[in-house]
């Protein structure tokens, strides 16, 4: 093919590209700058040169040029701010350059000899096609060439044709449905290449996902050849086919309705272990005679095992097993009613999950005992997938559907001689507790009777699982289990605090935290002494034991002591003298990097104990603790100690709550860093495309905003939120004594109402404003300008607010502020602006509710939750209007909007009954 750019351009670009792949950072950086400079001057020449390389250079350069072309084409044009209309290099190309670019890429597509390079051409062509079509530029030549490629005799080209349909479904969306289905069926039934069938399957999924309702209704028959690709596949390919189908389960679950019986017949043979790997809650082959799977049902076809590769056969089977289970669980989550109606579907998923959870390696006890619990999430030997699947199924289907099949096996698992099955039974109860809690509470006594004897099991991992199970039950059935069964649970947990294994007694302490979060003080008090005694022994066992206490044990003991103190309140005072000196000692000495977490936990515990026992008990140690905190605060900052800033701010707040107005002298110490944290700006990076993001950095998150990918440093805005929460504590506790910081705090709070990167910052700012009014009124430092500016900002924010939850907070802040300063402070102009903003919000809510009246039945439960949030906004709006005028005309409008909501009681009762 003739050259399309001058020879000197290709020569120069060849050298630049060669430098881009060198290891020398300076040379590579200069090459990147050279690329940017050339693209800023003559983008068409250099982009066309890259496209020319894709057909004329050596293999490595062809591949690299395609990748680079794909990255550059839709990058923001040089010299343009990212938000300025988002013009890209593509948008700057003249029409003749676009035509040439398309012609070069089509040539690469049809002539590239290597599959690997041709696939990169497909990726680049798909990006170009999708972006061109979104700008109104069709690519008919690509459409024609792709259909032609499906007819070619070479499998690699047929595969790429279907890859194109998958990556750019718009190529077929405007064609006759029958013609499209014919082409896709041909690919799905390709007898020569499994890669072609897989590409055709992915193309079919993309097509069905992109279809409108009319197209979808005419395309239902495509599911038969799609699903019929599965039975004949060896395990090495089956996983990819199942994973490719799974997104369709989530987006269009109704497509699978006619196929549920056949799917179950096929999939349950995959999700169960194929050999007897030891004692299990079921039998090794629980579903005999289920290897046949044919679409349409009743046709021919069979699944044949592949025994050629014995080295990886077990791994392949396990990957297929997990993919098949994920398919079933995803379909269940998307359409719970469908799973409930399909007899045997739920039972198969539950049984398979229980089987998988019991497949722990046998000989790992020593390494498990020595491991830090924080490493458990990364343990590749643990069957996380099966445990999470059981949890997801329970949350999707509820207790009525899941508890019967689960407890068909769990009791026998708990009685099994194999510790792995006893462990799995306990972890299974923990996994299903959240989703089945409404039904489980009816049989909670039986569950407790099953679990508590396991605390005396001979195997440490079973006792650990018992702690996990009880802790989870205390969270998911909070208050219920603590109220009814505290005697049995304390009788099991307290002795386990003295278990010989650090991992077990540490986890028993962790379970106590969950227990204490839902316990009444009077229930906890009789058990306080034995709990504290054992926690202190964990924290400081004494020299006679001769053992070095593991760091995670000390951290857990301190954390649990803090929670016990918080739950037992003033009753904890009798243990104060035993615990506070230990905590102060930790703060004095735990300065090395491996003790940072222990130090942070000690701060937190000291603060919570101070609140629990009150200022009279705490006062004797207050100055010592404060001096230690000041020393820590003024020490050189170690960037690796990410916990310190958060825990320092939180501990100062707790000390303020404990000391009350006696904390005032320490404000000059705590306020400068607090105000600094509260004034932090959002640290934001804007990316042109997903490829530029790379791996998400620790402490950063990415969101999509205005068509761009925005990276936000969450650690900074989390600290900002905590700082505002702490300002609320200081102002509420100190009242008028906080006056020296009134003006600064108000200056930070008003713009924070519109800090859209973190809802917590906005909520805290809305709570702080009326508290600052009260502080100013008590101290005589509140000016009319402060009040007017605050009301104006609140009203303007109300006018623009789209989140009904925060709208409620804004009305509440305005009402609380008026109660402090009086209605006359709201000038006629401000009041008129407020009424206009309120009318706007009422009209917006009314329009939303009218639109919802036309929503499909499937959406009504979710929409009812939205209306529940809106009801709070209407309620706070109503309260404010009544403050202004008990007979305010807009009160009628509020009632009218409320009446537009639909009644959800029936569906709520149905959901409750499903548990």
PDB file of C-alpha atoms in Angstrom, residues 626-823:
ATOM      1  CA  UNK A 626      -3.040  15.448  77.167  1.00  0.00           C
ATOM      2  CA  UNK A 627       0.710  16.003  77.587  1.00  0.00           C
ATOM      3  CA  UNK A 628       1.415  12.673  75.889  1.00  0.00           C
ATOM      4  CA  UNK A 629      -0.905  13.545  73.012  1.00  0.00           C
ATOM      5  CA  UNK A 630       0.732  16.961  72.607  1.00  0.00           C
ATOM      6  CA  UNK A 631       4.145  15.278  72.508  1.00  0.00           C
ATOM      7  CA  UNK A 632       2.948  12.817  69.865  1.00  0.00           C
ATOM      8  CA  UNK A 633       1.289  15.624  67.880  1.00  0.00           C
ATOM      9  CA  UNK A 634       4.478  17.709  67.897  1.00  0.00           C
ATOM     10  CA  UNK A 635       6.800  14.808  67.010  1.00  0.00           C
ATOM     11  CA  UNK A 636       8.251  14.526  63.486  1.00  0.00           C
ATOM     12  CA  UNK A 637       5.645  13.088  61.128  1.00  0.00           C
ATOM     13  CA  UNK A 638       6.270   9.624  59.700  1.00  0.00           C
ATOM     14  CA  UNK A 639       4.429   9.423  56.334  1.00  0.00           C
ATOM     15  CA  UNK A 640       3.949   5.672  56.818  1.00  0.00           C
ATOM     16  CA  UNK A 641       1.874   6.262  59.971  1.00  0.00           C
ATOM     17  CA  UNK A 642      -1.396   6.883  58.151  1.00  0.00           C
ATOM     18  CA  UNK A 643      -3.517   6.175  61.246  1.00  0.00           C
ATOM     19  CA  UNK A 644      -2.076   8.907  63.484  1.00  0.00           C
ATOM     20  CA  UNK A 645      -3.829  12.048  62.135  1.00  0.00           C
ATOM     21  CA  UNK A 646      -7.252  10.391  62.227  1.00  0.00           C
ATOM     22  CA  UNK A 647      -6.868   8.881  65.692  1.00  0.00           C
ATOM     23  CA  UNK A 648      -5.341  12.068  67.154  1.00  0.00           C
ATOM     24  CA  UNK A 649      -8.272  14.210  66.031  1.00  0.00           C
ATOM     25  CA  UNK A 650     -10.763  11.607  67.273  1.00  0.00           C
ATOM     26  CA  UNK A 651      -9.059  11.274  70.671  1.00  0.00           C
ATOM     27  CA  UNK A 652      -8.975  15.044  71.251  1.00  0.00           C
ATOM     28  CA  UNK A 653     -12.719  15.080  70.568  1.00  0.00           C
ATOM     29  CA  UNK A 654     -13.317  12.308  73.115  1.00  0.00           C
ATOM     30  CA  UNK A 655     -11.266  14.133  75.767  1.00  0.00           C
ATOM     31  CA  UNK A 656     -13.345  17.255  75.111  1.00  0.00           C
ATOM     32  CA  UNK A 657     -16.533  15.246  75.612  1.00  0.00           C
ATOM     33  CA  UNK A 658     -15.130  13.811  78.848  1.00  0.00           C
ATOM     34  CA  UNK A 659     -13.896  17.095  80.335  1.00  0.00           C
ATOM     35  CA  UNK A 660     -16.670  19.344  79.069  1.00  0.00           C
ATOM     36  CA  UNK A 661     -15.928  23.036  79.566  1.00  0.00           C
ATOM     37  CA  UNK A 662     -12.647  22.159  81.340  1.00  0.00           C
ATOM     38  CA  UNK A 663     -11.236  21.388  77.879  1.00  0.00           C
ATOM     39  CA  UNK A 664     -11.268  25.089  76.897  1.00  0.00           C
ATOM     40  CA  UNK A 665      -7.587  25.783  77.794  1.00  0.00           C
ATOM     41  CA  UNK A 666      -6.450  23.165  75.292  1.00  0.00           C
ATOM     42  CA  UNK A 667      -8.227  24.685  72.283  1.00  0.00           C
ATOM     43  CA  UNK A 668      -5.085  26.597  71.180  1.00  0.00           C
ATOM     44  CA  UNK A 669      -3.320  23.233  70.943  1.00  0.00           C
ATOM     45  CA  UNK A 670      -5.967  21.310  69.030  1.00  0.00           C
ATOM     46  CA  UNK A 671      -7.593  23.933  66.821  1.00  0.00           C
ATOM     47  CA  UNK A 672      -4.762  24.882  64.396  1.00  0.00           C
ATOM     48  CA  UNK A 673      -4.300  21.359  62.966  1.00  0.00           C
ATOM     49  CA  UNK A 674      -8.070  20.815  63.069  1.00  0.00           C
ATOM     50  CA  UNK A 675      -8.834  23.974  61.102  1.00  0.00           C
ATOM     51  CA  UNK A 676      -6.052  23.056  58.698  1.00  0.00           C
ATOM     52  CA  UNK A 677      -7.674  19.653  58.072  1.00  0.00           C
ATOM     53  CA  UNK A 678     -11.126  21.227  57.715  1.00  0.00           C
ATOM     54  CA  UNK A 679      -9.858  23.708  55.124  1.00  0.00           C
ATOM     55  CA  UNK A 680      -8.255  21.040  52.930  1.00  0.00           C
ATOM     56  CA  UNK A 681      -9.146  21.193  49.250  1.00  0.00           C
ATOM     57  CA  UNK A 682     -10.076  18.066  47.326  1.00  0.00           C
ATOM     58  CA  UNK A 683      -6.977  16.547  45.732  1.00  0.00           C
ATOM     59  CA  UNK A 684      -8.273  15.715  42.262  1.00  0.00           C
ATOM     60  CA  UNK A 685      -6.724  14.265  39.102  1.00  0.00           C
ATOM     61  CA  UNK A 686      -8.606  14.249  35.802  1.00  0.00           C
ATOM     62  CA  UNK A 687      -7.882  11.467  33.319  1.00  0.00           C
ATOM     63  CA  UNK A 688      -8.688  11.439  29.632  1.00  0.00           C
ATOM     64  CA  UNK A 689      -9.549   7.745  29.539  1.00  0.00           C
ATOM     65  CA  UNK A 690      -9.476   4.600  31.628  1.00  0.00           C
ATOM     66  CA  UNK A 691      -6.112   3.554  30.216  1.00  0.00           C
ATOM     67  CA  UNK A 692      -4.497   6.582  31.851  1.00  0.00           C
ATOM     68  CA  UNK A 693      -5.750   5.645  35.302  1.00  0.00           C
ATOM     69  CA  UNK A 694      -3.731   2.467  35.723  1.00  0.00           C
ATOM     70  CA  UNK A 695      -3.934   0.805  39.112  1.00  0.00           C
ATOM     71  CA  UNK A 696      -5.800   2.867  41.664  1.00  0.00           C
ATOM     72  CA  UNK A 697      -3.348   4.358  44.117  1.00  0.00           C
ATOM     73  CA  UNK A 698      -3.814   3.619  47.800  1.00  0.00           C
ATOM     74  CA  UNK A 699      -6.001   6.294  49.366  1.00  0.00           C
ATOM     75  CA  UNK A 700      -7.483   7.266  45.973  1.00  0.00           C
ATOM     76  CA  UNK A 701     -10.763   6.464  44.256  1.00  0.00           C
ATOM     77  CA  UNK A 702     -11.974   7.152  40.741  1.00  0.00           C
ATOM     78  CA  UNK A 703     -15.442   8.328  39.763  1.00  0.00           C
ATOM     79  CA  UNK A 704     -17.070   9.283  36.465  1.00  0.00           C
ATOM     80  CA  UNK A 705     -18.065  12.947  36.374  1.00  0.00           C
ATOM     81  CA  UNK A 706     -19.208  15.002  33.361  1.00  0.00           C
ATOM     82  CA  UNK A 707     -17.992  12.327  30.958  1.00  0.00           C
ATOM     83  CA  UNK A 708     -14.518  12.254  32.482  1.00  0.00           C
ATOM     84  CA  UNK A 709     -12.711   9.987  34.888  1.00  0.00           C
ATOM     85  CA  UNK A 710     -11.836  11.859  38.073  1.00  0.00           C
ATOM     86  CA  UNK A 711      -9.392  10.545  40.654  1.00  0.00           C
ATOM     87  CA  UNK A 712      -9.980  11.794  44.213  1.00  0.00           C
ATOM     88  CA  UNK A 713      -7.602  11.415  47.129  1.00  0.00           C
ATOM     89  CA  UNK A 714     -10.083  10.013  49.632  1.00  0.00           C
ATOM     90  CA  UNK A 715      -7.679  10.082  52.577  1.00  0.00           C
ATOM     91  CA  UNK A 716      -7.634  13.899  52.434  1.00  0.00           C
ATOM     92  CA  UNK A 717     -11.391  14.372  52.223  1.00  0.00           C
ATOM     93  CA  UNK A 718     -11.992  11.708  54.901  1.00  0.00           C
ATOM     94  CA  UNK A 719      -9.783  13.751  57.250  1.00  0.00           C
ATOM     95  CA  UNK A 720     -11.704  16.877  56.237  1.00  0.00           C
ATOM     96  CA  UNK A 721     -14.968  15.154  57.143  1.00  0.00           C
ATOM     97  CA  UNK A 722     -13.580  14.020  60.489  1.00  0.00           C
ATOM     98  CA  UNK A 723     -12.376  17.565  61.189  1.00  0.00           C
ATOM     99  CA  UNK A 724     -15.886  18.959  60.628  1.00  0.00           C
ATOM    100  CA  UNK A 725     -17.396  16.245  62.832  1.00  0.00           C
ATOM    101  CA  UNK A 726     -14.917  17.247  65.558  1.00  0.00           C
ATOM    102  CA  UNK A 727     -15.785  20.943  65.204  1.00  0.00           C
ATOM    103  CA  UNK A 728     -19.387  19.919  65.863  1.00  0.00           C
ATOM    104  CA  UNK A 729     -18.276  18.145  69.060  1.00  0.00           C
ATOM    105  CA  UNK A 730     -16.189  21.099  70.288  1.00  0.00           C
ATOM    106  CA  UNK A 731     -18.888  23.669  69.567  1.00  0.00           C
ATOM    107  CA  UNK A 732     -21.705  21.580  71.063  1.00  0.00           C
ATOM    108  CA  UNK A 733     -19.652  20.785  74.192  1.00  0.00           C
ATOM    109  CA  UNK A 734     -18.082  24.191  74.857  1.00  0.00           C
ATOM    110  CA  UNK A 735     -20.908  26.476  73.744  1.00  0.00           C
ATOM    111  CA  UNK A 736     -19.920  30.139  74.183  1.00  0.00           C
ATOM    112  CA  UNK A 737     -16.362  29.177  75.172  1.00  0.00           C
ATOM    113  CA  UNK A 738     -15.739  28.189  71.552  1.00  0.00           C
ATOM    114  CA  UNK A 739     -16.219  31.832  70.519  1.00  0.00           C
ATOM    115  CA  UNK A 740     -12.575  32.565  69.563  1.00  0.00           C
ATOM    116  CA  UNK A 741     -12.969  30.142  66.682  1.00  0.00           C
ATOM    117  CA  UNK A 742     -16.511  31.090  65.670  1.00  0.00           C
ATOM    118  CA  UNK A 743     -15.622  33.263  62.665  1.00  0.00           C
ATOM    119  CA  UNK A 744     -13.054  30.835  61.233  1.00  0.00           C
ATOM    120  CA  UNK A 745     -15.373  27.865  61.674  1.00  0.00           C
ATOM    121  CA  UNK A 746     -18.264  29.672  60.000  1.00  0.00           C
ATOM    122  CA  UNK A 747     -16.054  30.723  57.067  1.00  0.00           C
ATOM    123  CA  UNK A 748     -15.184  27.060  56.522  1.00  0.00           C
ATOM    124  CA  UNK A 749     -18.719  25.735  57.043  1.00  0.00           C
ATOM    125  CA  UNK A 750     -20.607  27.852  54.525  1.00  0.00           C
ATOM    126  CA  UNK A 751     -18.690  26.764  51.393  1.00  0.00           C
ATOM    127  CA  UNK A 752     -18.529  23.215  52.772  1.00  0.00           C
ATOM    128  CA  UNK A 753     -22.308  22.960  52.222  1.00  0.00           C
ATOM    129  CA  UNK A 754     -21.418  22.573  48.541  1.00  0.00           C
ATOM    130  CA  UNK A 755     -18.438  20.218  48.971  1.00  0.00           C
ATOM    131  CA  UNK A 756     -19.837  17.604  46.591  1.00  0.00           C
ATOM    132  CA  UNK A 757     -16.909  15.211  46.903  1.00  0.00           C
ATOM    133  CA  UNK A 758     -18.000  13.978  50.358  1.00  0.00           C
ATOM    134  CA  UNK A 759     -21.551  13.880  51.739  1.00  0.00           C
ATOM    135  CA  UNK A 760     -20.226  13.621  55.299  1.00  0.00           C
ATOM    136  CA  UNK A 761     -18.536  17.032  55.044  1.00  0.00           C
ATOM    137  CA  UNK A 762     -21.779  18.627  53.892  1.00  0.00           C
ATOM    138  CA  UNK A 763     -23.822  16.952  56.641  1.00  0.00           C
ATOM    139  CA  UNK A 764     -21.376  18.009  59.368  1.00  0.00           C
ATOM    140  CA  UNK A 765     -21.288  21.586  58.061  1.00  0.00           C
ATOM    141  CA  UNK A 766     -25.096  21.765  58.128  1.00  0.00           C
ATOM    142  CA  UNK A 767     -25.094  20.590  61.773  1.00  0.00           C
ATOM    143  CA  UNK A 768     -22.326  22.989  62.733  1.00  0.00           C
ATOM    144  CA  UNK A 769     -23.937  26.228  61.520  1.00  0.00           C
ATOM    145  CA  UNK A 770     -26.797  26.394  64.082  1.00  0.00           C
ATOM    146  CA  UNK A 771     -24.356  25.337  66.820  1.00  0.00           C
ATOM    147  CA  UNK A 772     -22.119  28.264  65.864  1.00  0.00           C
ATOM    148  CA  UNK A 773     -25.169  30.545  66.064  1.00  0.00           C
ATOM    149  CA  UNK A 774     -25.752  29.308  69.610  1.00  0.00           C
ATOM    150  CA  UNK A 775     -22.079  29.784  70.507  1.00  0.00           C
ATOM    151  CA  UNK A 776     -22.136  33.325  69.144  1.00  0.00           C
ATOM    152  CA  UNK A 777     -25.354  34.186  70.915  1.00  0.00           C
ATOM    153  CA  UNK A 778     -24.024  32.918  74.276  1.00  0.00           C
ATOM    154  CA  UNK A 779     -20.742  34.800  73.873  1.00  0.00           C
ATOM    155  CA  UNK A 780     -22.153  37.941  72.271  1.00  0.00           C
ATOM    156  CA  UNK A 781     -19.911  37.522  69.225  1.00  0.00           C
ATOM    157  CA  UNK A 782     -22.554  36.692  66.599  1.00  0.00           C
ATOM    158  CA  UNK A 783     -23.092  39.508  64.100  1.00  0.00           C
ATOM    159  CA  UNK A 784     -26.072  40.167  61.863  1.00  0.00           C
ATOM    160  CA  UNK A 785     -23.744  39.838  58.858  1.00  0.00           C
ATOM    161  CA  UNK A 786     -22.792  36.303  59.965  1.00  0.00           C
ATOM    162  CA  UNK A 787     -26.441  35.344  60.316  1.00  0.00           C
ATOM    163  CA  UNK A 788     -27.486  36.848  56.972  1.00  0.00           C
ATOM    164  CA  UNK A 789     -24.570  35.241  55.098  1.00  0.00           C
ATOM    165  CA  UNK A 790     -25.323  31.862  56.675  1.00  0.00           C
ATOM    166  CA  UNK A 791     -29.036  31.978  55.871  1.00  0.00           C
ATOM    167  CA  UNK A 792     -28.326  33.080  52.305  1.00  0.00           C
ATOM    168  CA  UNK A 793     -25.897  30.209  51.737  1.00  0.00           C
ATOM    169  CA  UNK A 794     -28.316  27.693  53.218  1.00  0.00           C
ATOM    170  CA  UNK A 795     -31.174  28.961  51.051  1.00  0.00           C
ATOM    171  CA  UNK A 796     -29.080  29.004  47.870  1.00  0.00           C
ATOM    172  CA  UNK A 797     -27.934  25.470  48.591  1.00  0.00           C
ATOM    173  CA  UNK A 798     -31.565  24.403  49.131  1.00  0.00           C
ATOM    174  CA  UNK A 799     -32.480  25.871  45.741  1.00  0.00           C
ATOM    175  CA  UNK A 800     -29.809  23.852  43.906  1.00  0.00           C
ATOM    176  CA  UNK A 801     -29.891  20.640  45.934  1.00  0.00           C
ATOM    177  CA  UNK A 802     -30.804  17.396  44.141  1.00  0.00           C
ATOM    178  CA  UNK A 803     -30.244  14.925  46.991  1.00  0.00           C
ATOM    179  CA  UNK A 804     -33.429  14.661  49.090  1.00  0.00           C
ATOM    180  CA  UNK A 805     -31.470  13.285  52.043  1.00  0.00           C
ATOM    181  CA  UNK A 806     -29.258  16.372  52.286  1.00  0.00           C
ATOM    182  CA  UNK A 807     -32.207  18.621  51.451  1.00  0.00           C
ATOM    183  CA  UNK A 808     -33.725  17.406  54.706  1.00  0.00           C
ATOM    184  CA  UNK A 809     -30.516  18.347  56.565  1.00  0.00           C
ATOM    185  CA  UNK A 810     -30.526  21.846  55.033  1.00  0.00           C
ATOM    186  CA  UNK A 811     -34.097  22.556  56.140  1.00  0.00           C
ATOM    187  CA  UNK A 812     -33.273  21.214  59.578  1.00  0.00           C
ATOM    188  CA  UNK A 813     -30.202  23.482  59.824  1.00  0.00           C
ATOM    189  CA  UNK A 814     -32.262  26.495  58.776  1.00  0.00           C
ATOM    190  CA  UNK A 815     -34.994  25.694  61.316  1.00  0.00           C
ATOM    191  CA  UNK A 816     -32.456  25.105  64.130  1.00  0.00           C
ATOM    192  CA  UNK A 817     -30.752  28.388  63.261  1.00  0.00           C
ATOM    193  CA  UNK A 818     -34.036  30.286  63.370  1.00  0.00           C
ATOM    194  CA  UNK A 819     -34.834  28.810  66.786  1.00  0.00           C
ATOM    195  CA  UNK A 820     -31.527  30.259  68.051  1.00  0.00           C
ATOM    196  CA  UNK A 821     -31.617  33.754  66.506  1.00  0.00           C
ATOM    197  CA  UNK A 822     -35.372  34.242  66.061  1.00  0.00           C
ATOM    198  CA  UNK A 823     -37.580  34.698  62.995  1.00  0.00           C
TER     199      UNK A 823
END
